[in-house]
Amino acid sequence: MLGIFHKGLANPPEELNSPASYKGLKKPKLPEEILREFISHHPDNTCSMNFGKAALAYVRPDKPFSVHQRLFCGLDDIYCLFLGSLNNLSLLNKQYGLSKGTDEAMFLIEAYRTLRDRGPYPPDQVVKELDGSFAFVVYDSTFGTVFAALGSDGGLKLYWGIAADGSVVISDDLNVIQEGCAKSFAPFPAGTKILAIIHTHLS
């Protein structure tokens, strides 16, 4: 999966942007170049969406039934890229009043929207309730919000970096991150139930 969010839409820590990226032979690339490269790695089974200030890309799984499933869906201008699985999905769907057939990506959209609209809890409250191996990016194109998290069990890897124009790049594909961000990248933080959240609102 790949998410690219233009500067100002998501604010990564300053230390993620390495000055060494601009001194070597390999320089960071622009967002459109990174997106093209990601698609070129999987030319037959990739779909992508461009929102102007953000882009999302998804690679359909080679096997329809896999422990680490890949999901991509959207509802009411909220989009979710999801990798992995939730052990307590049935319980969560019941808790939020969703149908039994709701998958992880749709659950995250519905839970995010519920917490965003009805409060008093912040949208990242939902991460505390998740149990399993997971990585996801939720993008709310109406509110300009990016919400990303990585599960704490170490079963999945996620990376983030800085593109040539300052955009934030998030992906589980290390090669795409290395090629697109040069030395301005790092593993996405992990360690607790709420591991890393990019959560910004545009005025």
Short mmCIF file of C-alpha atoms in Angstrom, two decimals:
data_model
loop_
_atom_site.label_atom_id
_atom_site.label_comp_id
_atom_site.label_asym_id
_atom_site.label_seq_id
_atom_site.Cartn_x
_atom_site.Cartn_y
_atom_site.Cartn_z
CA MET A 1 0.00 0.00 0.00
CA LEU A 2 1.06 3.59 -0.55
CA GLY A 3 -0.15 6.91 0.77
CA ILE A 4 1.34 10.27 -0.27
CA PHE A 5 0.25 13.44 1.53
CA HIS A 6 1.45 16.87 0.50
CA LYS A 7 3.31 19.12 2.88
CA GLY A 8 0.90 20.83 5.23
CA LEU A 9 -1.60 17.97 5.11
CA ALA A 10 0.49 15.74 7.39
CA ASN A 11 3.28 16.89 9.69
CA PRO A 12 5.99 14.28 10.33
CA PRO A 13 8.77 14.76 12.92
CA GLU A 14 11.59 17.01 11.71
CA GLU A 15 14.22 14.29 12.21
CA LEU A 16 12.59 12.24 9.44
CA ASN A 17 13.89 14.76 6.90
CA SER A 18 17.61 13.99 6.54
CA PRO A 19 19.94 16.64 5.04
CA ALA A 20 22.01 13.72 3.70
CA SER A 21 19.22 13.00 1.20
CA TYR A 22 20.31 15.97 -0.90
CA LYS A 23 24.08 15.36 -0.79
CA GLY A 24 24.35 11.92 -2.35
CA LEU A 25 23.79 10.71 -5.90
CA LYS A 26 20.33 9.41 -5.06
CA LYS A 27 17.94 12.32 -4.44
CA PRO A 28 14.32 12.21 -3.17
CA LYS A 29 11.67 12.04 -5.89
CA LEU A 30 8.49 14.01 -6.44
CA PRO A 31 5.16 12.42 -5.39
CA GLU A 32 4.05 11.68 -8.95
CA GLU A 33 7.34 9.86 -9.62
CA ILE A 34 6.96 7.77 -6.45
CA LEU A 35 3.40 6.86 -7.39
CA ARG A 36 4.46 5.85 -10.92
CA GLU A 37 7.26 3.69 -9.52
CA PHE A 38 4.92 1.97 -7.07
CA ILE A 39 2.48 1.18 -9.88
CA SER A 40 5.32 -0.08 -12.11
CA HIS A 41 6.24 -2.69 -9.47
CA HIS A 42 2.76 -4.21 -9.80
CA PRO A 43 1.47 -3.08 -13.21
CA ASP A 44 -1.35 -5.62 -13.50
CA ASN A 45 -2.98 -5.47 -10.08
CA THR A 46 -2.62 -1.92 -8.74
CA CYS A 47 -5.33 0.70 -8.40
CA SER A 48 -4.71 4.28 -7.33
CA MET A 49 -6.60 7.48 -6.56
CA ASN A 50 -5.28 11.02 -6.75
CA PHE A 51 -6.92 13.76 -4.67
CA GLY A 52 -4.64 16.67 -5.61
CA LYS A 53 -3.04 17.04 -2.19
CA ALA A 54 -2.99 13.30 -1.56
CA ALA A 55 -2.70 10.00 -3.43
CA LEU A 56 -3.48 6.43 -2.39
CA ALA A 57 -2.46 3.22 -4.14
CA TYR A 58 -3.36 -0.37 -3.43
CA VAL A 59 -2.01 -3.69 -4.70
CA ARG A 60 -4.57 -6.46 -4.89
CA PRO A 61 -3.36 -9.61 -3.10
CA ASP A 62 -1.92 -12.45 -5.15
CA LYS A 63 -3.84 -14.96 -3.03
CA PRO A 64 -7.50 -14.26 -2.22
CA PHE A 65 -7.16 -15.79 1.26
CA SER A 66 -4.10 -14.68 3.14
CA VAL A 67 -3.22 -14.13 6.80
CA HIS A 68 -2.15 -10.59 5.94
CA GLN A 69 -5.03 -9.45 3.77
CA ARG A 70 -4.94 -6.22 1.77
CA LEU A 71 -8.06 -4.06 1.66
CA PHE A 72 -8.95 -0.72 0.09
CA CYS A 73 -12.33 0.97 0.30
CA GLY A 74 -14.01 4.34 0.53
CA LEU A 75 -17.23 5.78 1.91
CA ASP A 76 -18.45 9.38 2.02
CA ASP A 77 -15.04 10.79 1.00
CA ILE A 78 -13.19 8.73 3.63
CA TYR A 79 -10.74 6.15 2.29
CA CYS A 80 -8.87 3.34 4.00
CA LEU A 81 -5.87 1.23 3.03
CA PHE A 82 -5.60 -1.76 5.38
CA LEU A 83 -3.03 -4.52 5.69
CA GLY A 84 -3.32 -7.47 8.09
CA SER A 85 -6.24 -8.68 10.20
CA LEU A 86 -8.07 -7.89 13.44
CA ASN A 87 -8.67 -10.73 15.90
CA ASN A 88 -11.58 -8.92 17.53
CA LEU A 89 -13.35 -7.66 14.38
CA SER A 90 -16.66 -9.41 15.20
CA LEU A 91 -16.75 -7.82 18.66
CA LEU A 92 -15.88 -4.39 17.24
CA ASN A 93 -18.56 -4.61 14.55
CA LYS A 94 -21.13 -5.46 17.23
CA GLN A 95 -19.90 -2.63 19.46
CA TYR A 96 -20.31 -0.09 16.65
CA GLY A 97 -23.60 -1.53 15.38
CA LEU A 98 -22.15 -2.73 12.07
CA SER A 99 -23.12 -5.84 10.11
CA LYS A 100 -21.22 -9.10 10.61
CA GLY A 101 -19.86 -8.92 7.06
CA THR A 102 -18.08 -5.59 7.61
CA ASP A 103 -14.37 -6.02 6.90
CA GLU A 104 -11.48 -4.30 8.68
CA ALA A 105 -11.14 -1.38 6.26
CA MET A 106 -14.84 -0.55 6.32
CA PHE A 107 -14.90 -0.91 10.10
CA LEU A 108 -12.09 1.65 10.44
CA ILE A 109 -13.92 4.11 8.20
CA GLU A 110 -17.16 3.70 10.16
CA ALA A 111 -15.41 3.89 13.55
CA TYR A 112 -13.36 6.92 12.50
CA ARG A 113 -16.47 8.69 11.20
CA THR A 114 -18.46 7.89 14.36
CA LEU A 115 -15.77 9.21 16.68
CA ARG A 116 -15.10 12.23 14.46
CA ASP A 117 -18.75 13.27 14.28
CA ARG A 118 -20.09 12.30 17.67
CA GLY A 119 -17.15 12.62 20.08
CA PRO A 120 -16.20 13.27 22.80
CA TYR A 121 -13.36 10.89 21.93
CA PRO A 122 -10.76 11.78 19.30
CA PRO A 123 -10.71 9.54 16.17
CA ASP A 124 -7.48 7.87 17.30
CA GLN A 125 -9.42 6.39 20.25
CA VAL A 126 -10.34 3.49 17.96
CA VAL A 127 -6.72 2.27 17.80
CA LYS A 128 -6.81 1.39 21.49
CA GLU A 129 -9.54 -1.14 20.75
CA LEU A 130 -7.75 -3.00 17.94
CA ASP A 131 -6.25 -6.44 18.51
CA GLY A 132 -4.21 -8.11 15.77
CA SER A 133 -1.49 -7.58 13.18
CA PHE A 134 -2.40 -4.47 11.23
CA ALA A 135 -1.23 -1.38 9.43
CA PHE A 136 -3.58 1.18 7.99
CA VAL A 137 -3.96 4.64 6.55
CA VAL A 138 -7.29 6.47 6.68
CA TYR A 139 -7.64 9.63 4.61
CA ASP A 140 -10.60 11.96 5.09
CA SER A 141 -10.61 14.08 1.96
CA THR A 142 -13.36 16.39 3.25
CA PHE A 143 -11.63 17.38 6.50
CA GLY A 144 -8.06 16.97 5.25
CA THR A 145 -7.23 14.42 7.93
CA VAL A 146 -4.64 11.65 7.73
CA PHE A 147 -4.90 8.90 10.33
CA ALA A 148 -2.27 6.12 10.27
CA ALA A 149 -1.30 3.39 12.71
CA LEU A 150 0.74 0.20 12.98
CA GLY A 151 -0.04 -2.76 15.24
CA SER A 152 2.26 -3.47 18.14
CA ASP A 153 2.87 -7.19 17.67
CA GLY A 154 5.67 -6.75 15.12
CA GLY A 155 3.92 -8.92 12.55
CA LEU A 156 3.90 -6.21 9.88
CA LYS A 157 6.29 -3.51 8.74
CA LEU A 158 5.42 0.00 7.65
CA TYR A 159 7.71 2.84 6.58
CA TRP A 160 7.43 6.57 6.14
CA GLY A 161 9.60 9.19 4.53
CA ILE A 162 9.81 12.62 2.92
CA ALA A 163 9.53 13.20 -0.84
CA ALA A 164 11.42 15.91 -2.76
CA ASP A 165 8.65 18.49 -2.25
CA GLY A 166 8.23 17.76 1.47
CA SER A 167 5.27 15.39 1.06
CA VAL A 168 4.90 12.52 3.53
CA VAL A 169 5.11 9.04 2.01
CA ILE A 170 3.79 5.96 3.87
CA SER A 171 4.14 2.43 2.51
CA ASP A 172 4.80 -1.19 3.40
CA ASP A 173 7.08 -1.40 0.33
CA LEU A 174 10.59 -0.60 1.60
CA ASN A 175 12.07 -0.40 -1.92
CA VAL A 176 9.59 2.28 -2.98
CA ILE A 177 10.31 4.28 0.19
CA GLN A 178 14.10 4.00 -0.27
CA GLU A 179 13.96 4.95 -3.95
CA GLY A 180 11.47 7.77 -3.42
CA CYS A 181 12.79 9.34 -0.22
CA ALA A 182 16.55 8.65 -0.46
CA LYS A 183 17.82 8.83 3.14
CA SER A 184 14.81 10.70 4.52
CA PHE A 185 12.85 7.67 5.74
CA ALA A 186 12.46 5.42 8.78
CA PRO A 187 10.36 2.51 10.03
CA PHE A 188 6.92 3.69 11.07
CA PRO A 189 6.92 3.81 14.90
CA ALA A 190 5.74 0.74 16.78
CA GLY A 191 5.62 -0.41 20.37
CA THR A 192 2.27 0.35 22.02
CA LYS A 193 -1.40 0.09 21.15
CA ILE A 194 -1.33 3.63 19.78
CA LEU A 195 1.90 3.63 17.88
CA ALA A 196 1.92 6.57 15.56
CA ILE A 197 -0.79 8.89 14.47
CA ILE A 198 -0.60 11.63 11.90
CA HIS A 199 -3.70 13.60 12.71
CA THR A 200 -3.97 17.09 11.24
CA HIS A 201 -6.85 19.32 10.24
CA LEU A 202 -6.69 21.88 7.47
CA SER A 203 -8.17 25.25 8.32
#
